[in-house]
XYZ file of C-alpha atoms in Angstrom:
553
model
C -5.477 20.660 -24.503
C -5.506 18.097 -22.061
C -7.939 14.831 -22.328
C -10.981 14.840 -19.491
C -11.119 12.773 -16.673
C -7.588 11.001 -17.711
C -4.351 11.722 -16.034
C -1.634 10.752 -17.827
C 1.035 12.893 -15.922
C 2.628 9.461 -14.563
C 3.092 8.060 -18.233
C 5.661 7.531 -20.943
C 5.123 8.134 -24.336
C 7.540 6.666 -27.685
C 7.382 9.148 -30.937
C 9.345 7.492 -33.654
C 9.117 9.993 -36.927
C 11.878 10.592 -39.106
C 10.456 13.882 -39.778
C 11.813 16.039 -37.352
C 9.059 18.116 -38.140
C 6.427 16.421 -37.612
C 7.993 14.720 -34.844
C 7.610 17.690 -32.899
C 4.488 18.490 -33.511
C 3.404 14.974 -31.787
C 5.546 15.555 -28.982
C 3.877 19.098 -28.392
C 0.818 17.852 -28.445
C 1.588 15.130 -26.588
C 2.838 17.550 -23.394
C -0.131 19.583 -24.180
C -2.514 16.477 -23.215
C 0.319 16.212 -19.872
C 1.947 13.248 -20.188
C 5.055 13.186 -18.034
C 7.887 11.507 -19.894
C 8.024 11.478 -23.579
C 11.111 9.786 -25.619
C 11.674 10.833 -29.392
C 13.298 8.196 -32.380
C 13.980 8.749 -35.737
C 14.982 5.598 -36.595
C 12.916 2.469 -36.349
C 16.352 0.558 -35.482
C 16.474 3.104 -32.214
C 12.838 2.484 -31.564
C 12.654 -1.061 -31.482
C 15.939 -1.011 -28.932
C 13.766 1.438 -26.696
C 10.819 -1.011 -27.020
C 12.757 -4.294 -26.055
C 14.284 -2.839 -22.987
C 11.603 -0.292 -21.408
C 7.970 -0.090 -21.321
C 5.758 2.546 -22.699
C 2.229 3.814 -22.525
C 1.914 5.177 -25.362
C 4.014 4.957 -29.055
C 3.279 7.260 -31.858
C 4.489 5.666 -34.690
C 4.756 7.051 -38.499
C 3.914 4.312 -40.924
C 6.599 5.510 -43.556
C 10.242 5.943 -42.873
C 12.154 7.052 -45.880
C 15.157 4.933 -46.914
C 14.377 2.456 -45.032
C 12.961 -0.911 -46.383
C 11.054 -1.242 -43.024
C 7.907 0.687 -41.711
C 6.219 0.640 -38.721
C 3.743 -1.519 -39.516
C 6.601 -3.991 -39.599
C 8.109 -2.742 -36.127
C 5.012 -3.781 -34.765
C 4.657 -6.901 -35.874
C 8.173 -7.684 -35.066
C 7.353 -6.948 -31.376
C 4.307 -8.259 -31.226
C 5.286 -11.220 -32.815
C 8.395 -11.706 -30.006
C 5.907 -11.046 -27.264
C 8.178 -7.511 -26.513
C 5.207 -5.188 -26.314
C 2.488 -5.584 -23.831
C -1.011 -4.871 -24.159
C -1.426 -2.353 -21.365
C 1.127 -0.116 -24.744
C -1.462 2.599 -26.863
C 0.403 1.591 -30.117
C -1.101 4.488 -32.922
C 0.107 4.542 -36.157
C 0.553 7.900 -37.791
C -0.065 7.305 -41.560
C -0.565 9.426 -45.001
C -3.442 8.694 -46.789
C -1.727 6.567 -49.514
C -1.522 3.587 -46.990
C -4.532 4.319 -45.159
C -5.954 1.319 -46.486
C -3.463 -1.017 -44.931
C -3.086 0.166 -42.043
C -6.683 0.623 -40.742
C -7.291 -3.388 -41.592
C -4.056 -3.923 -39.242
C -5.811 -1.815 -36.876
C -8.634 -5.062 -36.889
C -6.513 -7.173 -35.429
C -3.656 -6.112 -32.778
C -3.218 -1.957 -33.788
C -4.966 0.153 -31.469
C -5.555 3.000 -33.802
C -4.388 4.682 -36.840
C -3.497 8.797 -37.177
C -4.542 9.801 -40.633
C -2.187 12.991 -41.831
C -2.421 15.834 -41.372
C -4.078 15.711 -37.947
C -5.722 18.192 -35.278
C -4.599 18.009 -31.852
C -8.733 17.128 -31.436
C -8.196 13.844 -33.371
C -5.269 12.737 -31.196
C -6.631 12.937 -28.213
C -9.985 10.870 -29.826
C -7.874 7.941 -30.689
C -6.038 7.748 -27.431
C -9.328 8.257 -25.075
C -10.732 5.084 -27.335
C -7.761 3.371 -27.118
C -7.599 3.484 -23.584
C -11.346 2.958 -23.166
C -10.727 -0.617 -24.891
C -7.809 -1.019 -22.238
C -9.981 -0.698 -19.519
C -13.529 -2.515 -21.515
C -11.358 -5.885 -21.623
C -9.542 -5.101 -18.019
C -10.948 -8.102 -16.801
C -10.307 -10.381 -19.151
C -6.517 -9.161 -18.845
C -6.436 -9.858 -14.974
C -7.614 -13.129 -15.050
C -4.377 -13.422 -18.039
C -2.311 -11.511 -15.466
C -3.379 -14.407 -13.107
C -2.069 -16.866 -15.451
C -5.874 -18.102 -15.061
C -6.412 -18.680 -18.215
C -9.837 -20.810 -18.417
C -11.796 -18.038 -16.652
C -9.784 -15.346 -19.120
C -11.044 -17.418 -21.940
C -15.088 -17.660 -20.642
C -14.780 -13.865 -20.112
C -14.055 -13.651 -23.727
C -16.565 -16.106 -25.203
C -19.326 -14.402 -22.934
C -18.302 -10.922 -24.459
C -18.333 -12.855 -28.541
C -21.281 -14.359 -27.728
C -23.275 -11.376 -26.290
C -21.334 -9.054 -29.349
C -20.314 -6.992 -26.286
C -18.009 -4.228 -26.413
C -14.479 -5.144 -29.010
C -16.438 -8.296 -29.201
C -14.239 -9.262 -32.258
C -10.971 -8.228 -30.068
C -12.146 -10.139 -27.294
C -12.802 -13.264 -29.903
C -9.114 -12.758 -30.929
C -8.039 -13.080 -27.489
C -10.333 -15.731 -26.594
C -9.095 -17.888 -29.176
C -5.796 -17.578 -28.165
C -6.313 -18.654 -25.010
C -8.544 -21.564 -26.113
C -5.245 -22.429 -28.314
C -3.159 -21.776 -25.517
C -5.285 -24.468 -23.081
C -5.179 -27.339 -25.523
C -9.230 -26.712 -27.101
C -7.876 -26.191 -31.008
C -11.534 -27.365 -31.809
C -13.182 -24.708 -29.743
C -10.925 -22.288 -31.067
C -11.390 -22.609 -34.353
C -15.435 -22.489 -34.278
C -14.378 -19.139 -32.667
C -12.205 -17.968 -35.483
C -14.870 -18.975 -37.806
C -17.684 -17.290 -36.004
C -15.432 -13.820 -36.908
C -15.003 -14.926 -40.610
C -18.487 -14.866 -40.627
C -19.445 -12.166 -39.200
C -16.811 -10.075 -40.636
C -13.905 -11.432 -42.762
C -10.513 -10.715 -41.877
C -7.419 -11.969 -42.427
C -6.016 -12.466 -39.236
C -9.317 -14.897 -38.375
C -9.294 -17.193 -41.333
C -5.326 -17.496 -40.079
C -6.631 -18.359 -37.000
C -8.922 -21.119 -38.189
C -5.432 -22.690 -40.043
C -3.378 -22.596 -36.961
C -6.598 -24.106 -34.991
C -6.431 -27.174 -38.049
C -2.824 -27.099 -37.811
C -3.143 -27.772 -33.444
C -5.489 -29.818 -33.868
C -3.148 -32.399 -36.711
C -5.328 -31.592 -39.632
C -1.956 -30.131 -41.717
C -3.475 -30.337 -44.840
C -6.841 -28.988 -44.301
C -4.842 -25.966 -42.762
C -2.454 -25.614 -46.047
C -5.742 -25.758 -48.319
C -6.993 -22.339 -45.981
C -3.629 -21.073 -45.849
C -3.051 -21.370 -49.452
C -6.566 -19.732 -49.686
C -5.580 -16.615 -47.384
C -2.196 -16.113 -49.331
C -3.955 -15.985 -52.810
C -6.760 -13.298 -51.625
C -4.007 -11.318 -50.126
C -0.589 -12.213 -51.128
C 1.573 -9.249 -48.790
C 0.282 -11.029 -45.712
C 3.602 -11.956 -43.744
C 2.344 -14.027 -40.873
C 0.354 -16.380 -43.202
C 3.904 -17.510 -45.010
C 5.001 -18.029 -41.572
C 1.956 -20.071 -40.684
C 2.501 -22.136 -44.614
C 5.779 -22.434 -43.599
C 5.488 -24.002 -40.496
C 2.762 -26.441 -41.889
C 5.174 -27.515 -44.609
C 8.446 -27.937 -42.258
C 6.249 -30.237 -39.988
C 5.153 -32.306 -43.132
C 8.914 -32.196 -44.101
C 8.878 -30.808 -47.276
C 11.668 -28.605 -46.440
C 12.321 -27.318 -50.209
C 8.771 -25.432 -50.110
C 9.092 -24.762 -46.503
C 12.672 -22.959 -47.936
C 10.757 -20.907 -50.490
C 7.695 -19.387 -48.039
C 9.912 -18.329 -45.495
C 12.249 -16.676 -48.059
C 8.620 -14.961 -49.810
C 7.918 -13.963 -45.769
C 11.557 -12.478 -44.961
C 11.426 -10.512 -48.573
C 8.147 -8.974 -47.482
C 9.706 -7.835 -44.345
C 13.923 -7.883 -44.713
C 14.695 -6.413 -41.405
C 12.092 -8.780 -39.455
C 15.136 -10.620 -37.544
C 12.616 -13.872 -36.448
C 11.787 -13.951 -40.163
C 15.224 -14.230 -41.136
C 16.421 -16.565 -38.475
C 13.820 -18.666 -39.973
C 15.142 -18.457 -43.706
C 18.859 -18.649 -42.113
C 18.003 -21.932 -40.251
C 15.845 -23.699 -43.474
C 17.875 -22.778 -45.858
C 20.758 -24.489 -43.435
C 18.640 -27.538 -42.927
C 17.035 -28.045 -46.571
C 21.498 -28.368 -47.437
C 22.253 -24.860 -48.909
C 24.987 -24.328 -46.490
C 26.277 -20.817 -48.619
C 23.656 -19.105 -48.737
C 22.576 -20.072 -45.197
C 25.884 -18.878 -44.424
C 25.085 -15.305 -45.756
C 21.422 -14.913 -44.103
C 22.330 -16.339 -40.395
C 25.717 -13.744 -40.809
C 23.025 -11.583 -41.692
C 20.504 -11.919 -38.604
C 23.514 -11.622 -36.111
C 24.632 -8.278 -37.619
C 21.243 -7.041 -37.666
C 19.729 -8.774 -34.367
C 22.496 -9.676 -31.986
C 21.602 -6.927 -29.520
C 18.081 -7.681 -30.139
C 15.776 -9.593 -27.105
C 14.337 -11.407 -30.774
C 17.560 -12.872 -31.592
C 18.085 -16.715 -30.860
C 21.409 -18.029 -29.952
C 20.741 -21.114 -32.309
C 21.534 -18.848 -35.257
C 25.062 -18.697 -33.679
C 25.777 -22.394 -33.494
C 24.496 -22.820 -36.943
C 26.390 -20.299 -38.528
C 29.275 -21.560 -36.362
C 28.604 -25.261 -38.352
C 28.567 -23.255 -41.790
C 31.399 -21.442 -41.279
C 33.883 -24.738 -40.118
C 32.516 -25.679 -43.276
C 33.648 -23.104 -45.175
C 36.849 -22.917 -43.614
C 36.015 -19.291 -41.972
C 38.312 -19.509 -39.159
C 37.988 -15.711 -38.571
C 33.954 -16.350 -38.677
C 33.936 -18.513 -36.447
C 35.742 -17.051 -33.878
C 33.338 -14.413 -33.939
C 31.173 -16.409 -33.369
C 32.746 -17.561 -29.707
C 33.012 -13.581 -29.360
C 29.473 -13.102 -29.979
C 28.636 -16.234 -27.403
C 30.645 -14.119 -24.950
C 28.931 -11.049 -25.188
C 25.376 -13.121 -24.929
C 26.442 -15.071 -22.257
C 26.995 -11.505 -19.925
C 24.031 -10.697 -20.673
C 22.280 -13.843 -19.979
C 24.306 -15.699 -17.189
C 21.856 -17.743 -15.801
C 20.894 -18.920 -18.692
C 21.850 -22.765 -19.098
C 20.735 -22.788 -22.752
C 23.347 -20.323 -23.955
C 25.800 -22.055 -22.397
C 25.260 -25.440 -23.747
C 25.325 -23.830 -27.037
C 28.216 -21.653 -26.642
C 29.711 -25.391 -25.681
C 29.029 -26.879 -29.206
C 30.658 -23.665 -30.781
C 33.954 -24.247 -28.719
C 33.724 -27.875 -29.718
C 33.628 -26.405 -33.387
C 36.482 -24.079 -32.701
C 38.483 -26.811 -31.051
C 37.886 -28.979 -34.571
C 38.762 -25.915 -36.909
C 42.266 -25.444 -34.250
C 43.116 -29.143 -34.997
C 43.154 -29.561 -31.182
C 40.984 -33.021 -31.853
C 41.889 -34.197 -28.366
C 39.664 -31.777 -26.757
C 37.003 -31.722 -29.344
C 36.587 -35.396 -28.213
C 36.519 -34.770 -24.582
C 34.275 -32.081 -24.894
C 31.868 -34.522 -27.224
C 32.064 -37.210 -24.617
C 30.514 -35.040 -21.773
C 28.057 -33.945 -23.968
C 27.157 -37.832 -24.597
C 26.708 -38.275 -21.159
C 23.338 -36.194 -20.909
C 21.817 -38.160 -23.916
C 19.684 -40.228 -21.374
C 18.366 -37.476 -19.430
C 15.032 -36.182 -19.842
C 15.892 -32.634 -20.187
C 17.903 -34.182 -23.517
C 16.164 -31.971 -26.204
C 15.882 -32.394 -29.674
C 17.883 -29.225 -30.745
C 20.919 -30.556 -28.596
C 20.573 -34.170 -30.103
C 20.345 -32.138 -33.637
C 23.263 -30.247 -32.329
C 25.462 -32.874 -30.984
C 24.776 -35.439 -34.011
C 25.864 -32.863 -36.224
C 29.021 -32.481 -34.014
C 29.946 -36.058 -33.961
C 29.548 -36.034 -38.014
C 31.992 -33.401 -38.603
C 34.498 -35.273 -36.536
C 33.904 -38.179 -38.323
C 34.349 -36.666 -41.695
C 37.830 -35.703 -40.519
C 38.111 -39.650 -39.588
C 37.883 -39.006 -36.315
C 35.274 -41.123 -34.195
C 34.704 -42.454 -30.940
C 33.639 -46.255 -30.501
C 30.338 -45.177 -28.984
C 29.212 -43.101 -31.472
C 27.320 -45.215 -33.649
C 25.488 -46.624 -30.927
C 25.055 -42.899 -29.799
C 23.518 -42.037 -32.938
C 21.220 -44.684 -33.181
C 20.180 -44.200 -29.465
C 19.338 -40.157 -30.707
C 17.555 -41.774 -33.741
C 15.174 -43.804 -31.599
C 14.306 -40.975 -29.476
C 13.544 -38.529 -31.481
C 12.433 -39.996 -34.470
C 8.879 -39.893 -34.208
C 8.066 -38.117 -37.624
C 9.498 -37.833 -41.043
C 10.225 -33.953 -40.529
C 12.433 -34.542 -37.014
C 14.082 -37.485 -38.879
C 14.959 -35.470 -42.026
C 16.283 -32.446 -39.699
C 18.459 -35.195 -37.958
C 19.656 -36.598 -40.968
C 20.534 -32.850 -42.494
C 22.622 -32.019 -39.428
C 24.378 -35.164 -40.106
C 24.834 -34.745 -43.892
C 28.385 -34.338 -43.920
C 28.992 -38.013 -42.933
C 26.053 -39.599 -44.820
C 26.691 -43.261 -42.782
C 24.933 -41.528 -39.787
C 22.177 -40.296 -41.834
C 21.573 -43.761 -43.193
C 21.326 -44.303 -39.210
C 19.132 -42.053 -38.509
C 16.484 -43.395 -40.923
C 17.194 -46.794 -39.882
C 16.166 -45.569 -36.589
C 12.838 -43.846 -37.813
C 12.508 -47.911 -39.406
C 12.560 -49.021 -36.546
C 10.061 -46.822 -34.527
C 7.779 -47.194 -37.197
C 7.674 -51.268 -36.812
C 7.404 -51.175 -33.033
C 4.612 -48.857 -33.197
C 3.032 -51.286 -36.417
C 3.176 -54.450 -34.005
C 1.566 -52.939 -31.567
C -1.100 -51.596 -33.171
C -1.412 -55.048 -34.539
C -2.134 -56.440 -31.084
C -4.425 -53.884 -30.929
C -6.531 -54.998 -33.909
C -6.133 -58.536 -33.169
C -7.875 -58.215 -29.563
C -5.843 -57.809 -27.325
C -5.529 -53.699 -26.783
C -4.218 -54.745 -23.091
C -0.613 -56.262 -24.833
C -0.331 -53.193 -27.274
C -0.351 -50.713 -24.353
C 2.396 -52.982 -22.265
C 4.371 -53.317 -25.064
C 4.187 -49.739 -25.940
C 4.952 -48.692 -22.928
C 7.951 -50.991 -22.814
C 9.567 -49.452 -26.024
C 8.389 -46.176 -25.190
C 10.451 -46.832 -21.600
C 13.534 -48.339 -23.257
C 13.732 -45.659 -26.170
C 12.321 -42.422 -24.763
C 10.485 -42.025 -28.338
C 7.707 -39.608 -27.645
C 5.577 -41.344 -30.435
C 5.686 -44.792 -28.662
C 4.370 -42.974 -25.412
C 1.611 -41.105 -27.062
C 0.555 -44.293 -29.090
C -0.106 -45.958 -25.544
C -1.646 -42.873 -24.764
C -4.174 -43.029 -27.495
C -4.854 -46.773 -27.673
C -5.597 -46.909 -23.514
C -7.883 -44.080 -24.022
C -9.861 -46.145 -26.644
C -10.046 -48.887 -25.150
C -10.269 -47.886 -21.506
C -13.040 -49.999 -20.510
C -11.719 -53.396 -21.997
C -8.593 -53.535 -20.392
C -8.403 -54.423 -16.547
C -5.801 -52.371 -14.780
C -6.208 -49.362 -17.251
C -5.485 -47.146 -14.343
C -2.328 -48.930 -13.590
C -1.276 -48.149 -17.262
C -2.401 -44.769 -17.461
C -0.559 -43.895 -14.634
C 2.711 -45.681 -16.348
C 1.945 -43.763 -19.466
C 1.773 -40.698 -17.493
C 4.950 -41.286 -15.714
C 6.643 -41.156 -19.100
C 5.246 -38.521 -20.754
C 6.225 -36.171 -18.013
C 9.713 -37.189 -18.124
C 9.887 -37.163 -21.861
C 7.218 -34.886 -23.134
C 5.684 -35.729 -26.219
C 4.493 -32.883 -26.947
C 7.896 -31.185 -27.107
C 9.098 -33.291 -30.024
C 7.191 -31.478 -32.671
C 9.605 -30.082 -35.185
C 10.836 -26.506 -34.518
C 13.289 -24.078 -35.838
C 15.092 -22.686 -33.132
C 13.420 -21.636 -29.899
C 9.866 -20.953 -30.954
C 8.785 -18.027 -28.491
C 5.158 -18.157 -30.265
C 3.056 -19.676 -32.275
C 3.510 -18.278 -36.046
C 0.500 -15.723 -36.847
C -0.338 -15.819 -33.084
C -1.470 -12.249 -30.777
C 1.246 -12.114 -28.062
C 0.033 -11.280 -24.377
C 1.954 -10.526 -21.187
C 1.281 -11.852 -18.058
C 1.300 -10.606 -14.735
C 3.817 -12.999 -14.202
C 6.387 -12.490 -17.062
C 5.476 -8.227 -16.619
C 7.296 -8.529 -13.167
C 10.005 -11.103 -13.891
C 10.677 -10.193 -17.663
C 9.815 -13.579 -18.478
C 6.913 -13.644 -21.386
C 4.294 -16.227 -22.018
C 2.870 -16.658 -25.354
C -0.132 -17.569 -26.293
């Protein structure tokens, strides 16, 4: 039977069934309705591969795969959490009715439909004609995303909340994204909260944490995420959410124990166990990070979700551990990423600390030097980031703790320190990396000290009068150290006191100067590259749909 008024002769189609059986049956009926080019899995491993690398109109996806800890419930999240499948995908699930329950609430949020067994060929063809009727109902709200114009994409969806148009509550999703994605946390959240009331699901009272979390209110957002977690304890993306709210407070041992509750609820999500891998490095349990980052590379190496970070860690643990044969896996694996990715500057400076690493483990220290000294040369640069001053302080601490040390490195360390020290959780992180030469962790905090007085005395002229002298002096240390704190500081006081202080725009424009070249905003804690936001929906551009770049909302 084919579907009226739709032509689908021109699309692809994914079936991923372990039952060869009823695999069949859905790629019958599949041709029946015409489509053109249809692609069969029985494994969810096979699927995900044909997901990362090719796009699809359609997937057909059974819920249950036997012998396999995974389901598709958890394919889907894995790829919509990595921004790998685009919205313009039908994504059904085909399910039994023992987890009918489940699946139709995960059909609220970013599931298109659900396929309850055993099917007609009638009740196919409904859920894909709806399916693609939402496609098309919230076109225009997609083209102004494909336009990377992402105010007007955001109005569209507040007009269609407001006047409960059609997938009002999908369009509120979406909206809310964007408003996250523009820098309006507080508009976003009333938006999340609108849905709770109207209709409580999970994925909006989520969205009201990570709207809290946005907008600095941490621990109102762990009070609703430790709300969310006790109604329904089996959903994933609000540990990942917890987690990420306790990292950024630095309390690393609880961070430790919600990512490992997230990566048992889902042990073949690869970003999930990246995530345990990297805290479990960080919080100083270097064996059993060991085990979980060898872990992620077996399983997600090949994988577009993988980040090359897990590499260079596991690369630290295993110089550690004396695993010369590890290690130079490890370079192997680099290799292999590195063909893959040439242009891509960050695997190269990693692959660069892991050769450093190797060069240490070879007791060829004369090299491991000169490669550390051109790395010390880009310290002062503004594209310095915080994961290669983690990376590169945890470098120079394992050649100290084989008593080998440059003269500059102190005064390297303490230069790192005073950057990137705006917090407690980036200071901890920089004093773990550190932790096997604990005199540059002592530095480290010194430097945190130290950022912390500067920002006191200003704030000191502040309250004594004279808001004028805070801002110059803020601006001053901000200048000399590069500490992202400092700069927003100046930030904040000159927009309070705007009006008192006679050359304000003269300031602002200083201030403005050095946030672009040392971007605040990009020294918020992080493990690894962070592709999206924890618990976030993950849209494609126009943009990233033609150049295989994604942007996440």
């Amino acid at each position: 039977m084919a579907l009226p008024d739709d032509d689908l002769t021109s699309s692809q189609a994914l079936v991923v069934d372990s039952n060869p059986t009823s695999r069949s049956i859905l790629v019958s009926q599949l041709r029946d309705f015409g489509v053109g080019t249809i692609v069969q899995c029985a494994r969810l491993a096979d699927a995900r591969r044909q997901l990362e690398y090719r796009p699809f109109d359609v997937v057909l996806c059974e819920h249950h795969f036997a012998n396999d800890p995974s389901s598709g419930q958890d394919l889907l999240d894995d790829l919509r959490r990595n921004q790998l499948l685009p919205f313009s995908t039908v994504f059904i699930m085909v399910t039994a009715e023992a987890t009918y329950a489940k699946v139709a609430e995960a059909a609220e949020s970013a599931l298109d439909g659900y396929l309850l067994k055993p099917h007609t060929a009638t009740s196919l063809a409904e859920r894909l004609r709806q399916a693609r009727i939402r496609k098309i109902s919230l076109q225009e709200i997609f083209a102004a995303i494909d336009a990377e114009d992402f105010e007007r994409a955001a109005e569209l969806c507040l007009v269609r909340f407001k006047t409960r148009g059609l997938f009002w509550l999908y369009a509120a999703r979406v909206g809310a994204e964007l408003l996250l994605r523009i820098g309006r946390p507080a508009e976003a959240q009333v938006l999340y909260e609108a849905v709770v009331a109207a209709k409580t699901l999970p994925w909006a009272k989520l969205g009201v944490a990570r709207s809290l979390m946005e907008a600095g209110q941490t621990a109102m957002a762990t009070s609703t995420l430790e709300n969310l977690i006790g109604e329904d304890p089996s959903y994933a993306d609000a540990y990942d959410v917890m987690g990420r709210a306790q990292f950024e407070l630095g309390k690393f041992d609880k961070a430790l124990a919600t990512y490992k509750m997230a990566a048992e609820l889902t042990p073949a999500s690869i970003s999930r166990l990246q995530n345990l891998g990297m805290m479990s490095y960080f919080a100083g349990d270097r064996k059993e990070a060991e085990k979980v980052l060898d872990r992620t590379a077996r399983l997600g190496l090949d994988s577009k979700m993988f980040d090359c970070q897990t590499l260079v860690l596991l690369a630290f643990a295993r110089l550690e551990s004396g695993d010369r044969k590890g290690l130079q896996r490890c370079r192997d694996d680099f290799v292999r990423l590195i063909e893959r990715n040439p242009k891509s500057a960050r695997h190269r400076r990693l692959a660069g600390i892991v050769e450093a690493l190797s060069s240490i483990q070879q007791v060829h220290f004369a090299r491991a030097l000169e490669q550390v000294r051109d790395m010390i040369r880009g310290v002062k640069s503004p594209d310095f980031d915080f994961e290669s001053a983690s990376n590169l302080i945890a470098l120079m601490a394992q050649l100290a703790n084989k008593a080998i040390q440059l003269e500059e490195v102190e005064s390297v360390v303490n230069t790192l320190g005073l950057r990137f020290c705006s917090n407690r959780s980036l200071t901890e992180l920089l004093a773990s990396a550190s932790a096997v030469h604990p005199p540059y962790a002592e530095l480290i905090r010194c430097a945190q000290t130290e950022v912390m007085r500067l920002t006191e005395n200003a704030m000191s002229l502040s309250l004594a009068g004279d808001p004028k002298a805070a801002v110059k002096n803020l601006i001053f240390h901000g200048n000399a150290t590069m500490n992202g704190k400092l700069i927003e500081t100046a930030q904040l006081v000159l927009n309070r006191y705007a009006t008192k202080i006679d050359g304000a725009d003269v300031l602002g424009d200083m201030v403005n100067d050095l946030k672009a070249k040392y971007s605040p905003a990009g020294t918020r804690p992080a493990l690894g590259e962070q592709k999206r936001q924890a618990g976030g929906l993950s849209l494609r551009t126009g943009t990233a749909a033609s150049s295989s770049k994604v942007t996440a909302l």
